[in-house]
Amino acid sequence: MSMFKTVRGMRDFLPRDAEKLRYVEQVARELAVLYGYEEILTPVVESYELLAAKIGEEIRQRMYVFTDLGDRKVALRPEFTASVARLVTTKLRNAPKPIKLFSVGSVYRYDEPQYGRFREFWQANYELIGSNQPEADAEILTITNHLLKKLGLRSYCFKIGHVGILRGILTQEGIVEEQQNHVMQMLDKKRWEEALTTIKQLGASQQCLTTLKKIFETRGKAAFNILKKTEKAVQNYESGVAAVENLRQILTLATTGDKFETLIEPGFARGLEYYTGIIFEPYVPELEIALGGGGRYDKLIELFGGEPTPAVGVAQGIDRIVLAMKKQKTQFKIREEKRAVVIPVNAEMKTKAFEISSMLREAMIPTEIEVIGRTVSKALSDADRRKVTYAVLVGPEELKEGKVVLRNLTTREQEAVDINELVKKLK
Ligand code: HAM
C-alpha cells in the first residue's frame, strides 16, 4: 500500500503547532468569560440549506456538501453564525436578551490552499444577540481589539465599513436584494468598475453612480474626517446618511477609551450576505489577509423563522492570528510546567518507579516514566533533549534507606532525597 498523506488543504498539527493554536484559543476563551459570553457547542455537520441560506455565493460554492446515508443534504460548517441563528430561533427562542454566545472550533471551506488559507481552519466566534444599539457593535470591536492586544500583536488596523451605506443607496435606486448581493460580491473582490457597470445596467441614476464613485474613492485613517466626507457624498440617500451616523456612534464608543487604528472604507463589502450594518476586518501590516471578520446582521434570525432580532458578532481566525504572531515574533506565553521523569536503574526497580510516578501525579506534578527500558544515561540524555526539569533515579542502594536520587536537569545537581520528601522538593 502506498504511504498515506493528508488530503490537500488539510493539515496535521504537531505538538509545538497545536500548542500555539490552543494558546490563542485559550486567550479567546478567557476573554469570552471576561465579557460575559457563554460557550456553546454546535455540530460540525448541519443541513446544507441552513448553512447556504445567506452565506454568499463564494463560500456557498466552497462548502463541503454531501448526502448522508439517510439521504439528507448536509454540509460541514463553513462558519458558526448560521448555527447560532438556528439556535436562537429554536432552543433559545425564549431566552432573555441579550444573548451572548461564544464558540471555538474548526470550520471548513474548499478554498484554494495558500499561505494563510486552509480548507480546515479554526475560528473563535462571539455573537451578541438582541441589541440594535451601537454599544453592542462597539463591544464586538472592543473584544477583537482586546484579543489582538492581549496576544501582543502590534500595529494592527481595523478596516471598517457599513453595509447600510451601499445597500441604502441601492435600495433607494430600486435595486432588489438579490441584485444587490451580486454587486456586493464584486465589491468584496474589489471589482469596483465592474460593479459600477452592473449598477448602471440595473437602471441606477447618474446621481447614484456619481455617489458610488465618490464612496469607492473615499477611505482613510482619520475616522471622523472620512465619515464627514462620506456623509456629504451620500446626502441624497436618507438611509445612507443614517448608516454613517450609526458608524459614527459606534466608533465614538469603541475608540474613546481604547485606542486602535482604523481604516474607514465606506465602499468595503464582505462576502457574507447576511450583514446589514457595520462590517470590519483587522489586519497586521505583515499579512495581506484578514485576521478576523465581523459585523451586524439584523435579518438572519427572522429569516430562519425567529422573531425579528438584531445581532452582531465576529469570528477571529485563529490560524491567521498564529501566523501574525509568528511574523511579529510575538511571544506565545505557554506556561512551561516543571516536569519529572522517573527512571528505574534496573529492571527490578520498575515496580517502585511506577509507584513513585503515581505518587507524583497524585500531587499534580507532571511525571513521565521511562517506558522503553533504556539505560539511565540514555534516558537522561533524552530527558535533557526534551527539556524535562527533574529526573528521579530509582536504584537499589538508595531505596534501602527509603530514598531516591533527584537530579535537576537544568543545574545538573543531584542529591539523595527521602521518598516522603520528594513531592515537597519538586513543588
Ligand atoms: P469570515 O470573514 O468569513 O467571517 O471569516 C472570519 C475569519 O476566518 C477570517 O477573517 C479569517 O481570519 C478566517 N478565515 C476565513 N477563511 C479562511 C481560510 N480559508 N483559512 C484560514 N482562515 C480563514 C465569518 O465567518 C463570520 N461568521 C463572522 C461573523 C460572526 N460575523 C458575524 N458573526
Coordinates of C-alpha atoms in Angstrom, one line a residue, residues 7-408:
V7 CA -5.8 15.4 2.0
R8 CA -5.0 18.5 0.0
G9 CA -5.7 21.6 2.1
M10 CA -5.8 19.7 5.4
R11 CA -3.1 19.9 8.0
D12 CA -1.6 18.0 10.9
F13 CA -0.7 19.9 13.9
L14 CA 2.4 18.5 15.6
P15 CA 2.8 19.3 19.3
R16 CA 4.5 22.7 19.0
D17 CA 2.0 23.9 16.4
A18 CA -1.0 22.5 18.3
E19 CA 0.2 24.3 21.4
K20 CA 0.2 27.7 19.6
L21 CA -3.2 27.2 18.2
R22 CA -4.6 26.2 21.6
Y23 CA -2.8 29.1 23.3
V24 CA -4.8 31.6 21.1
E25 CA -7.9 29.6 21.7
Q26 CA -7.3 29.8 25.4
V27 CA -6.9 33.6 25.4
A28 CA -10.0 33.9 23.3
R29 CA -11.9 31.7 25.8
E30 CA -10.6 33.8 28.7
L31 CA -12.0 37.0 27.0
A32 CA -15.4 35.3 26.5
V33 CA -15.6 34.9 30.2
L34 CA -14.4 38.4 30.8
Y35 CA -17.1 39.9 28.6
G36 CA -19.9 37.5 29.8
Y37 CA -20.1 35.3 26.7
E38 CA -21.2 31.7 27.4
E39 CA -19.8 28.8 25.4
I40 CA -22.0 26.7 23.2
L41 CA -21.1 23.7 21.1
T42 CA -22.9 23.2 17.8
P43 CA -22.5 20.4 15.3
V44 CA -19.8 20.3 12.6
V45 CA -22.4 18.9 10.2
E46 CA -25.6 21.0 9.6
S47 CA -28.2 21.0 6.9
Y48 CA -27.0 22.4 3.7
E49 CA -30.0 24.7 3.4
L50 CA -29.3 26.3 6.8
L51 CA -25.6 27.0 6.1
A52 CA -26.1 28.1 2.5
A53 CA -29.0 30.5 3.2
K54 CA -27.1 33.8 3.5
I55 CA -23.5 32.8 3.3
G56 CA -22.9 34.4 0.0
E57 CA -22.2 33.0 -3.4
E58 CA -18.5 32.5 -3.0
I59 CA -18.5 30.5 0.3
R60 CA -21.7 28.6 -0.8
Q61 CA -19.7 27.2 -3.7
R62 CA -16.9 26.2 -1.5
M63 CA -18.8 24.3 1.1
Y64 CA -18.1 20.6 1.7
V65 CA -21.5 19.3 0.8
F66 CA -22.6 15.7 0.8
T67 CA -25.6 13.5 1.1
D68 CA -25.6 11.4 4.3
L69 CA -26.7 7.8 4.4
G70 CA -30.2 9.0 5.4
D71 CA -30.4 10.9 2.1
R72 CA -30.1 14.3 3.7
K73 CA -28.2 17.1 2.0
V74 CA -25.7 18.2 4.6
A75 CA -22.5 20.2 4.8
L76 CA -19.5 20.8 7.1
R77 CA -20.0 24.2 8.8
P78 CA -18.1 27.0 7.0
E79 CA -18.7 29.3 10.0
F80 CA -20.6 29.5 13.2
T81 CA -23.1 32.3 12.7
A82 CA -25.8 30.2 10.9
S83 CA -25.8 27.6 13.6
V84 CA -26.1 30.3 16.3
A85 CA -29.0 31.9 14.5
R86 CA -30.6 28.4 14.2
L87 CA -30.3 28.0 18.0
V88 CA -31.8 31.5 18.6
T89 CA -34.9 30.5 16.6
T90 CA -35.3 27.2 18.3
K91 CA -33.9 26.2 21.7
L92 CA -33.1 29.8 22.7
R93 CA -36.3 31.3 21.4
N94 CA -37.5 32.4 24.8
A95 CA -34.1 33.2 26.3
P96 CA -33.9 36.7 27.8
K97 CA -31.9 39.2 25.8
P98 CA -29.1 40.0 25.3
I99 CA -27.8 36.5 24.5
K100 CA -24.1 36.4 24.4
L101 CA -22.6 33.2 22.9
F102 CA -19.0 32.0 22.3
S103 CA -17.9 29.1 20.2
V104 CA -14.5 27.8 19.2
G105 CA -13.7 25.1 16.7
S106 CA -12.8 24.0 13.2
V107 CA -14.7 25.2 10.1
Y108 CA -14.4 24.1 6.6
R109 CA -14.2 25.8 3.2
Y110 CA -12.9 24.4 -0.1
D111 CA -10.6 27.4 -0.6
E112 CA -7.6 27.2 -2.8
P113 CA -4.8 26.3 -0.4
Q114 CA -2.1 29.0 0.0
Y115 CA -0.4 30.9 2.7
G116 CA -2.9 31.6 5.5
R117 CA -5.7 30.0 3.5
F118 CA -6.7 26.5 4.5
R119 CA -9.6 24.2 4.0
E120 CA -9.9 23.3 7.6
F121 CA -9.2 26.3 10.0
W122 CA -10.2 27.4 13.4
Q123 CA -12.4 30.3 14.5
A124 CA -13.2 31.8 17.9
N125 CA -16.7 33.2 17.4
Y126 CA -18.6 35.7 19.5
E127 CA -22.2 36.6 18.9
L128 CA -24.2 39.3 20.7
I129 CA -27.9 38.8 20.1
G130 CA -30.9 41.1 20.9
S131 CA -29.4 44.6 20.8
N132 CA -29.6 47.1 18.0
Q133 CA -27.7 49.7 20.0
P134 CA -24.3 51.0 18.9
E135 CA -22.8 49.8 22.2
A136 CA -23.3 46.2 21.1
D137 CA -21.3 46.8 17.9
A138 CA -18.7 48.7 19.9
E139 CA -18.4 45.8 22.3
I140 CA -17.7 43.3 19.4
L141 CA -15.0 45.7 18.1
T142 CA -13.6 46.1 21.6
I143 CA -13.4 42.3 22.2
T144 CA -11.5 41.9 18.9
N145 CA -9.1 44.7 19.8
H146 CA -8.6 43.3 23.3
L147 CA -7.8 39.8 21.9
L148 CA -5.2 41.1 19.5
K149 CA -3.7 43.4 22.1
K150 CA -3.6 40.7 24.7
L151 CA -1.8 38.4 22.3
G152 CA 0.9 41.0 21.9
L153 CA 0.2 42.0 18.3
R154 CA 1.3 45.4 17.2
S155 CA 0.4 48.0 14.5
Y156 CA -2.8 46.2 13.5
C157 CA -5.6 48.2 11.9
F158 CA -9.3 47.7 11.7
K159 CA -10.7 48.0 8.2
I160 CA -14.3 49.2 8.8
G161 CA -17.3 49.8 6.6
H162 CA -21.1 49.8 6.9
V163 CA -23.2 47.7 4.6
G164 CA -26.1 50.1 5.2
I165 CA -24.4 52.8 3.2
L166 CA -24.2 50.8 -0.1
R167 CA -27.4 48.9 0.5
G168 CA -29.2 52.1 1.4
I169 CA -28.2 53.8 -1.8
L170 CA -29.0 50.7 -4.0
T171 CA -32.4 50.2 -2.3
Q172 CA -33.4 53.8 -2.9
E173 CA -32.5 53.3 -6.5
G174 CA -34.9 50.4 -6.7
I175 CA -32.3 47.6 -7.0
V176 CA -33.6 44.5 -5.4
E177 CA -31.7 42.5 -2.7
E178 CA -30.7 39.7 -5.0
Q179 CA -29.1 42.1 -7.4
Q180 CA -27.5 43.9 -4.5
N181 CA -26.0 40.7 -3.3
H182 CA -24.4 40.2 -6.7
V183 CA -22.9 43.7 -6.6
M184 CA -21.7 43.2 -3.1
Q185 CA -19.8 40.0 -4.2
M186 CA -18.0 42.2 -6.8
L187 CA -17.2 44.8 -4.3
D188 CA -15.8 42.2 -1.9
K189 CA -13.4 41.3 -4.6
K190 CA -12.6 45.0 -5.2
R191 CA -14.1 44.8 -8.7
W192 CA -15.3 48.4 -8.5
E193 CA -15.5 49.2 -12.2
E194 CA -17.5 46.0 -12.9
A195 CA -19.8 46.8 -10.0
L196 CA -20.5 50.3 -11.4
T197 CA -21.2 49.0 -14.9
T198 CA -23.6 46.4 -13.4
I199 CA -25.4 49.0 -11.3
K200 CA -25.7 51.2 -14.4
Q201 CA -27.2 48.3 -16.3
L202 CA -29.7 47.8 -13.5
G203 CA -31.1 51.2 -14.2
A204 CA -29.4 53.3 -11.4
S205 CA -29.5 57.1 -11.8
Q206 CA -26.4 59.2 -12.7
Q207 CA -26.6 60.6 -9.2
C208 CA -26.3 57.1 -7.8
L209 CA -23.2 56.3 -10.0
T210 CA -21.5 59.6 -9.0
T211 CA -22.2 59.0 -5.4
L212 CA -20.9 55.4 -5.5
K213 CA -17.7 56.5 -7.4
K214 CA -17.1 59.1 -4.6
I215 CA -17.7 56.4 -2.0
F216 CA -15.3 54.0 -3.6
E217 CA -12.6 56.7 -3.7
T218 CA -13.1 57.7 -0.1
R219 CA -11.0 55.9 2.5
G220 CA -8.6 56.8 5.2
K221 CA -7.3 56.5 8.7
A222 CA -8.8 59.7 10.2
A223 CA -12.1 58.1 11.0
F224 CA -14.3 61.0 11.8
N225 CA -13.0 63.0 8.9
I226 CA -13.7 60.2 6.5
L227 CA -17.2 59.9 8.0
K228 CA -17.8 63.5 7.4
K229 CA -16.8 63.2 3.7
T230 CA -18.9 60.1 3.3
E231 CA -21.9 61.8 4.9
K232 CA -21.6 64.6 2.3
A233 CA -21.3 62.1 -0.5
V234 CA -24.4 60.2 0.4
Q235 CA -26.5 63.3 1.4
N236 CA -29.3 62.4 -1.1
Y237 CA -29.8 59.0 0.4
E238 CA -31.5 59.0 3.7
S239 CA -30.6 55.5 4.9
G240 CA -27.0 56.1 3.7
V241 CA -26.8 59.1 6.0
A242 CA -28.3 57.1 8.9
A243 CA -25.7 54.4 8.3
V244 CA -22.9 56.9 8.5
E245 CA -24.3 58.3 11.7
N246 CA -24.6 54.8 13.2
L247 CA -20.9 54.2 12.3
R248 CA -20.0 57.5 14.0
Q249 CA -21.8 56.5 17.2
I250 CA -20.2 53.0 17.2
L251 CA -16.7 54.4 16.7
T252 CA -17.1 57.1 19.3
L253 CA -17.9 54.4 21.9
A254 CA -15.2 52.0 20.7
T255 CA -12.3 54.3 20.2
T256 CA -12.7 56.8 23.0
G257 CA -11.2 54.6 25.8
D258 CA -9.4 52.1 23.7
K259 CA -7.0 53.4 21.1
F260 CA -6.7 51.3 17.9
E261 CA -6.0 52.2 14.3
T262 CA -8.9 52.2 11.9
L263 CA -9.1 52.4 8.1
I264 CA -12.6 53.6 7.2
E265 CA -13.7 52.4 3.8
P266 CA -17.3 53.1 3.1
G267 CA -17.2 51.1 -0.1
F268 CA -15.9 48.0 1.7
A269 CA -18.1 44.9 1.4
R270 CA -17.7 41.3 2.8
G271 CA -18.6 38.2 1.0
L272 CA -21.2 37.1 3.6
E273 CA -24.7 38.1 2.6
Y274 CA -26.3 38.5 6.0
Y275 CA -24.7 41.7 7.0
T276 CA -26.9 44.8 7.5
G277 CA -24.7 47.2 9.4
I278 CA -21.1 47.7 10.4
I279 CA -18.6 45.3 8.9
F280 CA -14.9 45.0 9.9
E281 CA -11.7 43.1 9.5
P282 CA -8.5 43.5 11.4
Y283 CA -5.1 43.3 9.6
V284 CA -1.5 43.5 10.5
P285 CA 1.0 45.2 8.1
E286 CA 2.9 41.9 7.6
L287 CA 0.0 40.0 6.2
E288 CA -2.4 40.8 3.5
I289 CA -5.2 38.6 4.8
A290 CA -7.7 39.4 7.5
L291 CA -7.2 38.1 11.0
G292 CA -10.9 38.0 11.6
G293 CA -14.1 39.4 10.4
G294 CA -17.4 40.5 11.8
G295 CA -20.4 42.7 11.6
R296 CA -24.1 43.3 12.3
Y297 CA -26.8 41.0 10.8
D298 CA -30.3 42.1 11.9
K299 CA -32.3 40.0 9.5
L300 CA -30.9 36.5 9.7
I301 CA -32.7 35.3 12.8
E302 CA -36.0 36.5 11.3
L303 CA -35.2 34.8 8.0
F304 CA -34.8 31.5 9.9
G305 CA -38.3 31.8 11.4
G306 CA -37.5 33.7 14.6
E307 CA -38.8 37.0 15.9
P308 CA -37.1 40.0 14.3
T309 CA -33.9 40.0 16.4
P310 CA -30.9 42.3 15.8
A311 CA -27.5 40.7 16.2
V312 CA -23.8 41.5 15.8
G313 CA -20.7 39.2 16.0
V314 CA -17.2 38.4 15.0
A315 CA -15.1 35.4 14.1
Q316 CA -11.4 35.5 14.9
G317 CA -9.3 33.5 12.5
I318 CA -7.1 31.6 15.0
D319 CA -4.7 30.2 12.3
R320 CA -4.0 33.6 10.8
I321 CA -3.6 35.2 14.3
V322 CA -0.9 32.5 14.9
L323 CA 0.8 33.4 11.6
A324 CA 0.7 37.1 12.5
M325 CA 2.2 36.4 15.9
K326 CA 5.0 34.4 14.3
K327 CA 5.6 37.2 11.8
Q328 CA 5.8 39.8 14.6
K329 CA 7.8 37.4 16.7
T330 CA 5.3 37.7 19.5
Q331 CA 5.8 35.5 22.5
F332 CA 3.3 32.6 22.9
K333 CA 3.1 32.7 26.7
I334 CA 2.8 29.0 27.0
R335 CA 3.4 28.0 30.6
E336 CA 6.4 25.8 30.9
E337 CA 5.4 23.3 33.7
K338 CA 8.0 21.7 35.8
R339 CA 8.1 18.1 34.6
A340 CA 9.8 15.0 36.1
V341 CA 10.8 11.7 34.6
V342 CA 11.2 8.6 36.8
I343 CA 13.9 6.2 35.7
P344 CA 14.5 2.8 37.2
V345 CA 18.2 2.0 37.2
N346 CA 17.5 -1.7 36.5
A347 CA 14.5 -4.0 35.8
E348 CA 13.9 -4.8 39.5
M349 CA 13.3 -1.2 40.2
K350 CA 10.4 -0.9 37.7
T351 CA 7.6 -1.5 40.2
K352 CA 8.9 1.1 42.6
A353 CA 9.5 3.5 39.8
F354 CA 5.8 3.0 38.8
E355 CA 4.7 3.6 42.4
I356 CA 6.7 6.8 42.7
S357 CA 5.5 8.2 39.4
S358 CA 1.9 7.6 40.6
M359 CA 2.6 9.4 43.8
L360 CA 4.0 12.4 42.0
R361 CA 1.0 12.6 39.6
E362 CA -1.4 12.4 42.6
A363 CA 0.4 15.6 43.8
M364 CA -0.3 17.0 40.3
I365 CA 3.3 17.0 39.3
P366 CA 3.6 16.2 35.5
T367 CA 5.5 13.0 35.6
E368 CA 6.6 10.6 32.9
I369 CA 8.2 7.2 33.4
E370 CA 10.9 5.6 31.3
V371 CA 8.8 3.2 29.2
I372 CA 11.3 1.7 26.7
G373 CA 13.8 0.2 29.0
R374 CA 16.8 2.4 28.2
T375 CA 19.9 2.7 30.3
V376 CA 20.0 5.6 32.8
S377 CA 22.4 7.6 30.7
K378 CA 20.3 7.2 27.5
A379 CA 17.1 8.0 29.4
L380 CA 18.8 11.1 30.9
S381 CA 20.1 12.4 27.6
D382 CA 16.6 12.0 26.1
A383 CA 15.1 13.9 29.1
D384 CA 17.7 16.6 28.6
R385 CA 16.7 16.9 24.9
R386 CA 13.1 17.2 25.8
K387 CA 13.8 19.8 28.5
V388 CA 12.4 17.8 31.3
T389 CA 13.1 19.6 34.6
Y390 CA 13.9 16.7 37.0
A391 CA 14.9 13.1 36.8
V392 CA 14.1 10.8 39.7
L393 CA 16.5 7.8 39.6
V394 CA 15.2 4.8 41.4
G395 CA 18.1 2.5 42.5
P396 CA 18.6 -0.4 45.0
E397 CA 21.2 1.3 47.1
E398 CA 19.2 4.4 47.9
L399 CA 16.0 2.5 48.1
K400 CA 17.3 0.5 51.1
E401 CA 17.2 3.8 53.0
G402 CA 13.8 4.9 51.6
K403 CA 15.5 7.3 49.2
V404 CA 15.8 8.1 45.5
V405 CA 18.3 10.3 43.6
L406 CA 16.8 13.6 42.5
R407 CA 18.6 15.2 39.6
N408 CA 18.0 18.7 38.5

